Amino acid sequence: MQEKDHNNPIQSEMPFAIVDGEQITEMPKDLYIPPVALQVFLDTFEGPLDLLLYLIRKQNLNILDIPIADITEQYVDYINLMKELELELAGEYLLMAAMLAEIKSRLLLPIFEDIDEEEDPRAELIRRLLEYERYRTVSEKINQLDRVDRDIFLSTVDTDQFNQPIVLPDIQVMDLVVSFQEVLKKAEMFSTLHFMKEPLSVKERMTMILETIQDKDFVQFEELFDLEEERTGLVVTFLAILELMKELLIEIVQAKEFGIIHVKTLVEK
Amino acid sequence: MINFNLKHTIEALLLSSNEPLSTERLFKIISNKHQITKTDVLDAIKALENDYLEKEIEVSKVASGYRIQAKKSINDYLNIIFAERTPKYSRALMETLSIIAYKQPVTRGDIEAIRGVSVSSSIMRTLTDRNWIKIIGYRDVPGKPAMFSTTADFLSYFGLEKLEQLPELPDIKEPKNLDLELDNQSNTLVENDNLPETSLN
Amino acid sequence: MINFNLKHTIEALLLSSNEPLSTERLFKIISNKHQITKTDVLDAIKALENDYLEKEIEVSKVASGYRIQAKKSINDYLNIIFAERTPKYSRALMETLSIIAYKQPVTRGDIEAIRGVSVSSSIMRTLTDRNWIKIIGYRDVPGKPAMFSTTADFLSYFGLEKLEQLPELPDIKEPKNLDLELDNQSNTLVENDNLPETSLN
């Protein structure tokens, strides 16, 4: 296999992205990075799996030993910073945050004999990380393959002295119809997209939750979720609840094990 | 370098470059690595010309330098190669054309609003060159954008007489906003307010 | 024709065509005018390869046929001529392309499942416009999502003949029994997490 020399100056894409490489040392050590640097930093990630892999590799951890609590905390810190800068990706990153939180909570649950058979809650995440890492690695290799116009230069002669008959593309009237249908289909997708973008703000959801709880002393945890919503919407609600807890604006109360969970306001009326 | 052969290097450079290379340029590029003179370059090109006498390619000197081209003798084959390649229009072009056909008169902005991506100038040029679309007026809004409609040639191409003969769109539910958006803008039309069906005969 | 020389004709055709030519295609084009066999075509290509041994160009066989390209030995010069023309592709594009190459046929959903982010339409468009991927069918599930695979042009771009020549996909290091493995490591987990010991058996 023809592999490309790393020292080629042209090959300067994504310096931070080679997570296993030494380049990482140039990365900020803690989370408190100036926003501009953070933007650059985040731009180098290809999504939540990529970011998680980075966090794991940064600590020289084996994927199989992920300390879920630590990683979750770091991850959530990152996405909190991210929310202000990288709104476009927030949905997917938020989903991962919720998944991590869920895994963490399941690990904390007392284990009973009869669910002993159940899979470790981290297994699915680990599988996805391993699978993604395979393709990420191989895509770096493909990127180093010889390619036309970078490492392979094609030999051609000029043929413009040759009177090439100009053949214009031919179209049928039905091609027009089909194309216009495509346009309409796409336009439709557009309108739904616009509609989707709005509601995904955690801050906004926090306010809504506070308003809901304000009048009553407490509400049931489930009541805060609108099941009509898409999965992402539920995740936003969940994150909003976590955020409110962190800011000591609400409290979660569970009278007995596996009993009803209540959410109580801590804001003075 | 032991195996350096100026003639072969120049040949490969001329074949790889997309534009003719002058003696000066060849000299500059190669003398970076090898001790050569401009005369060496010229001699090598001469030798190349000589080698090609029996071949089906030739060195040709044009204003900006030397290039290698196919000899006329293989034109018959080239005809076949180039004719086999049936050109096709891109999806972007077809979509743009269909929007102009079904929604005319439209501005570039209208097309962009519907497709969600900007309209490339080369597409508009291709369509204009083919005389399938034309400017029929300017919308009376800031910037006075040109409004495009299809032409009589466009209809003739499909053997149609009137725009109404374009196939109806089979039961597609147009998103509300598409019509609305275009309707809102239609009040601002200066003239040519009616669809140009009648104007195209 | 008296002076017909198959080797020189093939050389000129390969150099004139914008895309690689297969033996079949060369045979078809030339046999219109001259009595030749496919073996003659192959022999001529062999002879050409031999002629080029001392030259700075070479015949290369890629997925879509034969083409002539510069030898790597002159890349230093060519990099000067083509400075800054090198196309660069984003990591997102390369990852998407890799998943399509190794897992084909795949739907957008498959790609999203692996990468954990949605596939941008502009990446799919770039890949399609470059003719590196194509739709080869629709999966028979609700929504009938399109299935993508890579093309011969994709392989040719990387100078390859077959998919098998791509770098090997690293093995997944997943142990047979992930749960067991996790159990063994539960000690580390507890230390790092300060989790109660009961949380894992």
XYZ file of C-alpha atoms in Angstrom:
671
model
C 0.000 0.000 0.000
C 1.350 3.354 -0.936
C 1.308 5.420 2.195
C 1.969 9.062 2.279
C 4.775 10.695 4.096
C 3.482 12.566 7.102
C 6.092 15.235 6.711
C 4.628 16.516 3.514
C 3.826 20.137 4.255
C 0.638 19.982 2.220
C -0.693 17.462 4.627
C -1.455 19.879 7.433
C -5.136 19.167 7.995
C -6.560 18.753 11.459
C -3.548 18.953 13.722
C -5.542 18.250 16.864
C -7.481 15.441 15.436
C -4.830 12.763 15.686
C -5.834 11.791 19.139
C -3.214 9.142 19.649
C -0.438 11.454 18.505
C 1.682 13.838 20.517
C -0.034 16.868 19.029
C -2.530 16.696 21.824
C -0.030 18.212 24.234
C -0.635 21.491 22.510
C -4.223 21.326 23.524
C -5.428 23.290 26.507
C -4.954 21.294 29.695
C -8.093 22.324 31.507
C -11.544 23.318 30.468
C -11.099 27.012 30.892
C -10.051 27.942 27.416
C -10.582 31.301 25.784
C -13.706 31.090 23.626
C -11.818 31.571 20.367
C -9.475 28.707 21.148
C -12.404 26.628 22.272
C -14.137 27.187 18.969
C -11.080 25.943 17.126
C -10.837 23.031 19.499
C -14.454 22.011 19.036
C -14.312 22.400 15.295
C -11.826 19.583 15.240
C -14.354 17.111 16.582
C -16.575 15.125 14.312
C -19.322 14.623 16.849
C -19.898 13.254 20.331
C -18.156 9.929 19.715
C -15.079 11.725 18.489
C -15.058 14.023 21.507
C -15.508 11.092 23.886
C -12.666 9.198 22.250
C -10.506 12.253 22.703
C -11.369 12.558 26.390
C -10.638 8.877 26.918
C -7.355 8.910 24.987
C -6.251 12.124 26.654
C -6.157 10.267 29.939
C -4.455 7.289 28.375
C -7.393 5.131 29.201
C -8.417 1.974 27.498
C -11.876 2.295 26.049
C -12.799 -0.709 28.106
C -11.964 1.057 31.381
C -13.995 4.170 30.924
C -14.600 5.727 34.319
C -18.092 6.803 33.438
C -18.514 9.347 36.198
C -15.341 11.264 35.327
C -15.911 11.135 31.626
C -19.524 12.184 31.979
C -18.555 15.141 34.081
C -15.884 16.259 31.635
C -18.120 15.690 28.694
C -20.950 17.721 30.182
C -18.534 20.524 30.996
C -17.432 20.586 27.393
C -20.898 20.635 25.967
C -21.927 23.355 28.330
C -19.230 25.489 26.769
C -20.201 24.210 23.410
C -23.814 25.142 23.693
C -22.942 28.776 23.288
C -20.722 28.266 20.299
C -21.774 25.221 18.381
C -25.531 25.266 18.463
C -25.849 23.348 15.266
C -24.446 20.170 16.753
C -26.039 20.561 20.126
C -28.748 17.966 19.504
C -26.396 15.076 18.975
C -24.065 16.144 21.729
C -26.974 16.526 24.124
C -28.237 13.082 23.266
C -24.864 11.642 24.192
C -24.882 13.592 27.467
C -28.203 12.034 28.315
C -26.927 8.585 27.413
C -23.890 9.048 29.649
C -26.070 10.272 32.481
C -28.268 7.244 32.058
C -25.353 4.844 32.107
C -23.995 6.537 35.171
C -27.291 6.270 36.958
C -27.674 2.621 36.049
C -24.251 1.877 37.397
C -25.295 3.494 40.641
C -28.421 1.419 40.970
C -28.194 -1.405 43.431
C -27.897 -4.700 41.635
C -30.362 -7.419 42.363
C -29.811 -11.083 41.857
C -32.393 -11.450 39.134
C -31.034 -8.754 36.871
C -27.582 -10.131 37.252
C -27.774 -11.352 33.667
C -28.296 -7.867 32.364
C -25.579 -6.404 30.202
C -23.232 -3.850 31.646
C -24.824 -0.496 30.777
C -21.552 0.683 29.281
C -21.378 -2.137 26.754
C -23.416 -0.457 24.039
C -21.470 2.792 24.311
C -18.162 0.947 24.208
C -19.240 -0.953 21.125
C -20.129 2.255 19.363
C -16.865 3.881 20.347
C -14.852 0.919 19.124
C -16.763 0.771 15.868
C -16.398 4.477 15.220
C -12.705 4.340 16.024
C -12.146 1.679 13.355
C -13.526 3.860 10.631
C -11.841 6.934 11.962
C -8.497 5.178 11.864
C -8.986 3.753 8.404
C -10.177 7.083 7.035
C -6.885 8.587 8.142
C -5.098 5.857 6.213
C -7.180 6.476 3.123
C -6.409 10.149 3.432
C -2.753 9.236 3.112
C -3.177 7.100 0.008
C -1.774 8.481 -3.194
C -4.405 10.454 -4.972
C -4.852 12.183 -8.270
C -3.619 15.773 -8.388
C -1.827 15.434 -5.077
C 0.469 12.451 -5.553
C -0.579 11.142 -8.938
C -0.359 13.475 -11.898
C -2.140 12.385 -15.033
C -0.479 12.663 -18.412
C -2.632 14.136 -21.108
C -2.188 15.706 -24.485
C -4.184 18.575 -25.839
C -6.983 17.715 -28.216
C -8.490 21.139 -28.729
C -6.986 21.381 -32.202
C -9.318 18.534 -32.935
C -12.755 19.762 -33.932
C -14.752 18.165 -31.277
C -18.406 18.146 -32.185
C -20.311 19.835 -29.402
C -22.871 17.429 -28.094
C -25.432 19.099 -25.902
C -27.136 17.084 -23.230
C -30.543 15.837 -24.129
C -33.446 16.045 -21.705
C -37.004 14.777 -21.751
C -40.003 16.668 -20.582
C -40.494 14.104 -17.815
C -37.029 14.913 -16.482
C -38.373 18.366 -15.751
C -41.328 16.983 -13.859
C -39.151 14.667 -11.833
C -36.743 17.490 -11.003
C -39.528 19.769 -9.917
C -40.920 17.065 -7.676
C -37.476 16.757 -6.126
C -37.490 20.490 -5.526
C -40.868 20.348 -3.832
C -39.823 17.444 -1.670
C -36.735 19.317 -0.567
C -38.671 22.520 0.056
C -40.954 20.538 2.309
C -38.034 19.232 4.307
C -36.840 22.759 4.671
C -40.026 23.950 6.270
C -39.897 21.164 8.859
C -36.275 21.954 9.567
C -37.054 25.540 10.363
C -39.716 24.346 12.676
C -37.340 21.974 14.474
C -34.586 24.397 15.146
C -36.318 26.598 17.676
C -37.260 24.559 20.714
C -33.905 23.015 21.550
C -32.648 25.411 24.111
C -31.894 24.121 27.556
C -32.101 27.586 29.099
C -35.544 28.092 27.678
C -36.658 24.706 28.926
C -35.325 25.475 32.390
C -37.586 28.499 32.551
C -40.569 26.474 31.412
C -39.943 23.850 34.062
C -39.573 26.447 36.775
C -42.856 28.010 35.727
C -44.571 24.648 35.853
C -43.327 23.897 39.342
C -43.715 27.391 40.712
C -47.445 27.221 41.460
C -47.402 23.835 43.081
C -45.238 22.562 45.856
C -44.116 19.659 43.821
C -44.876 17.819 40.644
C -44.189 14.314 39.520
C -40.989 13.891 37.589
C -42.773 12.351 34.617
C -45.123 15.292 34.289
C -42.270 17.480 33.190
C -41.825 15.466 30.033
C -44.028 15.996 27.033
C -44.179 12.595 25.421
C -45.385 14.119 22.181
C -41.930 15.517 21.722
C -39.115 13.981 19.713
C -36.335 12.226 21.556
C -34.147 15.309 21.353
C -36.817 17.358 23.053
C -36.991 14.891 25.933
C -33.249 15.061 26.267
C -33.391 18.835 26.482
C -35.938 18.587 29.277
C -33.774 16.095 31.090
C -30.711 18.293 30.781
C -32.720 21.273 31.935
C -33.698 19.341 35.070
C -30.080 18.410 35.756
C -29.059 21.990 35.238
C -31.729 23.257 37.636
C -30.556 20.775 40.249
C -27.018 21.901 39.852
C -28.036 25.494 40.326
C -30.017 24.449 43.407
C -33.279 25.744 42.004
C -35.068 22.434 42.310
C -34.747 19.284 44.335
C -35.564 15.725 43.427
C -37.282 13.719 46.111
C -37.994 10.026 46.187
C -39.764 8.794 49.286
C -38.873 5.163 48.900
C -36.839 2.995 46.584
C -38.443 2.825 43.140
C -41.268 5.016 44.390
C -42.603 8.063 42.631
C -40.030 10.751 42.028
C -41.128 14.250 42.832
C -39.580 17.495 41.757
C -39.731 20.272 44.307
C -38.981 23.912 43.850
C -36.325 25.494 46.033
C -37.149 28.998 44.877
C -38.750 31.067 47.578
C -42.106 32.393 46.709
C 21.262 12.076 -9.710
C 22.584 9.420 -11.993
C 19.482 8.589 -13.923
C 18.410 12.106 -14.659
C 17.328 12.410 -18.244
C 16.347 15.921 -19.284
C 14.351 14.868 -22.334
C 12.210 12.419 -20.392
C 11.689 14.889 -17.590
C 10.552 17.607 -19.975
C 8.259 15.172 -21.739
C 6.605 14.176 -18.468
C 6.266 17.795 -17.365
C 4.657 18.853 -20.631
C 2.259 15.914 -20.463
C 1.318 16.552 -16.840
C 0.877 20.287 -17.004
C -2.524 21.581 -18.022
C -1.026 24.548 -19.774
C 1.837 25.055 -22.205
C 5.227 25.517 -20.534
C 7.788 27.968 -21.862
C 11.505 27.243 -22.136
C 12.104 29.716 -19.294
C 9.577 28.013 -17.051
C 10.985 24.559 -17.776
C 14.474 25.848 -17.160
C 13.491 27.451 -13.870
C 11.691 24.410 -12.559
C 14.406 21.932 -13.458
C 17.464 24.042 -12.693
C 16.334 24.044 -9.075
C 17.651 20.525 -8.869
C 19.945 20.058 -11.821
C 22.711 22.011 -13.492
C 21.285 22.712 -16.914
C 21.267 25.577 -19.415
C 18.436 26.962 -21.480
C 20.088 25.510 -24.559
C 19.874 22.073 -22.961
C 16.126 22.594 -22.625
C 15.773 23.588 -26.272
C 17.902 20.651 -27.404
C 15.796 18.251 -25.380
C 12.599 19.582 -26.933
C 14.149 19.133 -30.400
C 15.045 15.558 -29.544
C 11.517 14.986 -28.345
C 10.103 16.342 -31.592
C 12.312 13.909 -33.417
C 11.216 10.956 -31.282
C 7.587 11.799 -31.979
C 7.909 11.693 -35.770
C 6.778 8.094 -35.806
C 4.255 8.543 -32.979
C 0.680 9.762 -32.948
C 1.481 12.720 -30.724
C 3.530 15.835 -31.459
C 5.186 18.784 -29.752
C 3.519 22.040 -30.660
C 4.782 25.533 -29.995
C 2.045 27.969 -29.057
C 2.162 31.538 -27.764
C 2.683 30.628 -24.125
C 5.135 27.808 -24.685
C 5.304 24.176 -25.661
C 2.645 21.569 -25.315
C 2.120 18.024 -26.547
C -0.946 17.307 -28.632
C -2.573 14.453 -30.519
C -1.852 14.253 -34.231
C -4.740 14.811 -36.609
C -4.371 11.250 -37.820
C -6.184 9.881 -34.786
C -9.125 12.263 -35.049
C -11.412 9.501 -36.233
C -10.849 7.597 -33.015
C -11.210 10.699 -30.908
C -14.554 11.303 -32.547
C -15.703 7.957 -31.258
C -14.345 8.536 -27.766
C -15.930 11.931 -27.414
C -19.212 10.943 -29.043
C -19.617 8.014 -26.675
C -19.648 10.362 -23.792
C -23.254 11.463 -23.575
C -23.229 14.661 -21.648
C -25.700 15.040 -18.841
C -26.935 18.058 -16.970
C -26.406 18.199 -13.254
C -29.253 17.820 -10.844
C -28.799 21.422 -9.802
C -29.288 22.582 -13.385
C -32.361 20.429 -13.930
C -33.928 21.632 -10.701
C -33.244 25.236 -11.583
C -34.745 24.793 -15.019
C -37.830 23.063 -13.637
C -38.392 25.878 -11.142
C -38.147 28.458 -13.911
C -40.501 26.418 -16.093
C -43.173 25.850 -13.485
C -42.909 29.011 -11.423
C -41.989 31.653 -13.963
C -41.297 34.459 -13.842
C -38.756 33.971 -11.059
C -35.657 35.789 -9.866
C -32.467 34.057 -8.789
C -33.500 34.878 -5.254
C -36.751 32.956 -5.730
C -34.866 29.946 -7.012
C -32.467 30.130 -4.111
C -35.310 30.422 -1.637
C -36.920 27.298 -3.034
C -33.776 25.189 -3.418
C -32.148 26.408 -0.245
C -28.784 26.815 -1.968
C -27.375 29.551 -4.093
C -27.772 29.351 -7.837
C -24.483 29.089 -9.642
C -23.840 31.601 -12.392
C -22.591 28.869 -14.672
C -25.969 27.151 -14.541
C -27.761 30.354 -15.497
C -25.237 30.872 -18.272
C -25.671 27.351 -19.646
C -29.435 27.781 -19.687
C -29.145 31.182 -21.356
C -26.606 29.894 -23.896
C -28.955 27.139 -24.809
C -31.597 29.795 -25.219
C -33.955 28.005 -22.897
C -34.375 30.906 -20.499
C -34.385 34.666 -20.842
C -34.807 37.777 -18.765
C -38.304 39.150 -19.206
C -38.145 42.084 -16.826
C -36.900 43.316 -13.501
C -38.796 43.043 -10.273
C -39.592 46.354 -8.667
C -37.847 45.710 -5.384
C -34.491 46.948 -4.099
C -31.735 45.704 -6.357
C -34.154 45.287 -9.270
C -33.442 41.592 -9.690
C -33.903 40.124 -13.144
C -36.886 37.845 -13.634
C -36.397 34.765 -15.748
C -38.845 32.859 -17.839
C -38.505 30.061 -20.354
C -38.369 30.808 -24.076
C -40.124 29.669 -27.205
C -37.033 27.612 -28.040
C -37.469 25.790 -24.779
C -41.000 24.794 -25.720
C -39.978 23.882 -29.261
C -37.279 21.635 -27.872
C -39.990 19.486 -26.332
C -42.303 19.885 -29.294
C -44.738 21.948 -27.254
C -46.634 25.024 -28.275
C -47.667 26.436 -24.951
C -46.442 26.255 -21.387
C -49.779 24.760 -20.386
C -48.787 21.677 -22.289
C -46.038 20.936 -19.803
C -47.059 17.831 -17.904
C -49.104 18.497 -14.826
C -47.460 17.549 -11.603
C -49.034 14.276 -10.550
C -50.731 14.621 -7.160
C -47.954 16.350 -5.339
C -48.850 18.408 -2.374
C -46.900 21.567 -2.728
C -45.827 22.852 0.622
C -47.969 25.821 1.519
C -45.076 28.135 2.109
C -43.705 27.665 -1.394
C -46.790 29.107 -3.024
C -47.239 31.724 -0.390
C -43.730 32.943 -0.704
C -43.969 33.306 -4.413
C -47.447 34.805 -4.272
C -46.334 37.525 -1.924
C -43.718 38.549 -4.341
C -45.947 38.523 -7.342
C -47.727 41.737 -6.360
C -44.468 43.532 -6.728
C -44.095 42.537 -10.343
C -43.704 45.578 -12.486
C -45.125 44.386 -15.700
C -45.161 41.064 -17.426
C -47.411 40.264 -14.564
C -49.180 37.497 -16.326
C -47.408 34.292 -16.934
C -45.757 34.552 -20.291
C -47.717 31.732 -21.870
C -49.355 34.129 -24.223
C -46.203 35.979 -24.973
C -44.491 32.865 -26.211
C -45.715 31.804 -29.538
C -3.581 2.343 -43.740
C 0.073 1.680 -44.279
C 1.552 3.412 -41.324
C -0.866 2.138 -38.724
C 0.922 1.401 -35.511
C -1.305 0.012 -32.778
C 1.061 0.875 -29.943
C 1.337 4.527 -30.952
C -2.389 4.797 -31.526
C -3.180 3.393 -28.106
C -0.647 5.711 -26.528
C -2.226 8.734 -28.193
C -5.737 7.623 -27.232
C -4.834 7.064 -23.596
C -3.240 10.509 -23.537
C -6.208 12.150 -25.265
C -8.986 10.636 -23.223
C -10.074 12.383 -20.054
C -10.732 9.118 -18.333
C -9.024 5.745 -18.184
C -9.793 3.427 -21.119
C -10.357 -0.299 -20.704
C -9.005 -2.930 -23.095
C -12.548 -3.530 -24.345
C -13.089 0.129 -25.050
C -9.765 0.487 -26.880
C -10.525 -2.633 -28.876
C -13.963 -1.347 -29.846
C -12.718 2.050 -30.909
C -9.820 0.801 -33.002
C -11.419 -2.317 -34.464
C -13.841 -0.025 -36.270
C -11.041 0.758 -38.673
C -8.464 -1.964 -38.252
C -8.501 -5.705 -37.963
C -7.141 -6.278 -34.486
C -7.793 -8.647 -31.603
C -8.044 -7.928 -27.910
C -4.742 -9.707 -27.443
C -3.147 -7.224 -29.821
C -4.405 -4.434 -27.566
C -2.953 -6.088 -24.482
C 0.340 -6.746 -26.252
C 0.560 -3.130 -27.353
C -0.037 -1.928 -23.795
C 2.722 -4.284 -22.601
C 5.073 -2.880 -25.237
C 4.174 0.629 -24.149
C 4.921 -0.233 -20.533
C 8.273 -1.519 -21.662
C 9.036 1.636 -23.655
C 8.222 3.729 -20.616
C 10.669 1.962 -18.321
C 13.313 4.556 -19.054
C 10.843 7.430 -19.263
C 9.299 9.596 -16.560
C 5.754 8.480 -17.375
C 4.106 5.133 -16.832
C 1.027 3.170 -17.775
C -1.163 2.578 -14.741
C -4.030 0.138 -14.476
C -6.836 1.409 -12.286
C -10.416 0.296 -11.694
C -11.856 1.975 -14.761
C -9.056 1.053 -17.186
C -5.601 2.141 -18.274
C -4.215 5.643 -18.011
C -0.833 7.253 -18.381
C 0.572 9.168 -15.465
C 3.792 10.811 -14.374
C 6.219 8.730 -12.350
C 6.583 9.794 -8.761
C 10.189 10.722 -9.391
C 9.125 14.004 -10.956
C 6.545 14.927 -8.309
C 8.908 17.552 -6.924
C 8.703 19.477 -10.173
C 4.989 18.931 -10.529
C 4.359 20.238 -7.057
C 5.915 23.497 -8.199
C 3.690 23.650 -11.265
C 0.553 22.708 -9.371
C 1.286 24.592 -6.165
C -1.865 25.176 -4.152
C -4.053 23.260 -6.491
C -4.131 20.219 -4.248
C -7.679 19.329 -3.333
C -8.255 18.883 0.372
C -11.102 17.043 1.943
C -12.487 17.387 5.441
C -12.296 14.645 8.017
C -16.075 14.392 7.952
C -15.958 13.704 4.229
C -13.159 11.170 4.531
C -14.936 9.346 7.359
C -18.173 9.239 5.394
C -16.368 8.013 2.312
C -14.532 5.339 4.325
C -17.722 3.998 5.836
C -19.308 3.781 2.384
C -16.212 2.077 0.978
C -15.926 -0.587 3.664
C -19.553 -1.208 4.510
C -21.190 -0.799 1.131
C -24.008 -0.783 0.397
C -24.972 1.596 3.195
C -27.760 4.052 3.799
C -27.306 7.498 5.290
C -28.775 6.058 8.466
C -26.011 3.432 8.636
C -23.392 6.151 8.292
C -25.032 8.254 10.965
C -25.210 5.298 13.326
C -21.459 4.807 13.121
C -20.376 8.433 13.174
C -22.917 9.518 15.773
C -23.728 12.688 13.859
C -26.005 13.404 10.961
C -24.514 13.195 7.503
C -24.333 16.575 5.862
C -26.048 16.827 2.503
C -23.199 18.850 1.118
C -20.786 16.003 1.773
C -23.042 13.543 -0.004
C -23.371 15.994 -2.868
C -19.616 16.481 -3.158
C -19.094 12.722 -3.181
C -21.801 12.271 -5.810
C -20.612 15.176 -7.938
C -17.112 13.740 -7.958
C -18.686 10.464 -8.982
C -17.068 8.635 -6.094
C -20.336 7.246 -4.783
C -23.599 6.246 -6.374
C -26.997 4.973 -5.372
C -27.243 1.282 -6.147
C -30.697 0.618 -4.843
C -33.175 1.267 -2.100
C -33.405 -0.735 1.076
C -36.684 -2.483 1.531
C -37.604 -0.885 4.843
C -40.016 1.936 5.643
C -38.908 5.098 3.910
C -37.011 3.118 1.257
C -33.693 4.759 2.030
C -31.149 4.891 -0.777
C -28.163 2.592 -0.485
C -24.803 3.974 -1.535
C -21.707 2.274 -2.818
C -18.409 3.531 -4.182
C -17.618 3.677 -7.909
C -14.731 2.706 -10.164
C -13.878 6.412 -10.375
C -13.345 6.444 -6.630
C -10.793 3.651 -6.886
C -9.127 5.245 -9.911
C -8.756 8.509 -8.040
C -6.678 6.688 -5.442
C -4.837 4.768 -8.146
C -6.424 1.466 -7.146
C -7.898 -1.350 -9.178
C -9.955 -3.157 -6.578
C -11.630 -2.433 -3.273
C -9.420 -5.058 -1.635
C -6.434 -2.808 -2.208
C -7.765 -0.293 0.301
C -5.967 -0.298 3.659
C -7.245 -3.000 5.928
C -10.004 -2.003 8.292
C -8.587 -2.387 11.797
C -10.079 -5.303 13.690
C -12.499 -4.446 16.337
C -10.720 -5.099 19.592
C -13.903 -6.086 21.257
C -13.436 -9.117 23.405
C -15.829 -11.994 22.804
C -17.557 -11.230 26.022
C -17.548 -7.545 26.702
C -19.366 -8.012 29.985
C -16.741 -10.341 31.324
C -14.030 -7.937 30.365
C -15.857 -5.135 32.097
C -16.210 -7.229 35.217
C -12.495 -7.805 35.341
C -11.914 -4.151 35.235
C -14.479 -3.226 37.773
C -11.730 -2.568 40.287
C -10.339 0.256 38.246
C -13.799 1.549 37.700
C -14.542 1.659 41.370
C -11.341 3.453 42.162
C -11.848 6.031 39.508
C -15.462 6.560 40.139
C -15.742 6.076 43.864
C -18.723 3.984 43.134
C -20.079 1.743 45.807
C -18.684 -1.721 45.360
C -22.089 -3.225 44.884
C -22.592 -1.358 41.677
C -20.822 -4.016 39.711
C -20.472 -7.667 40.350
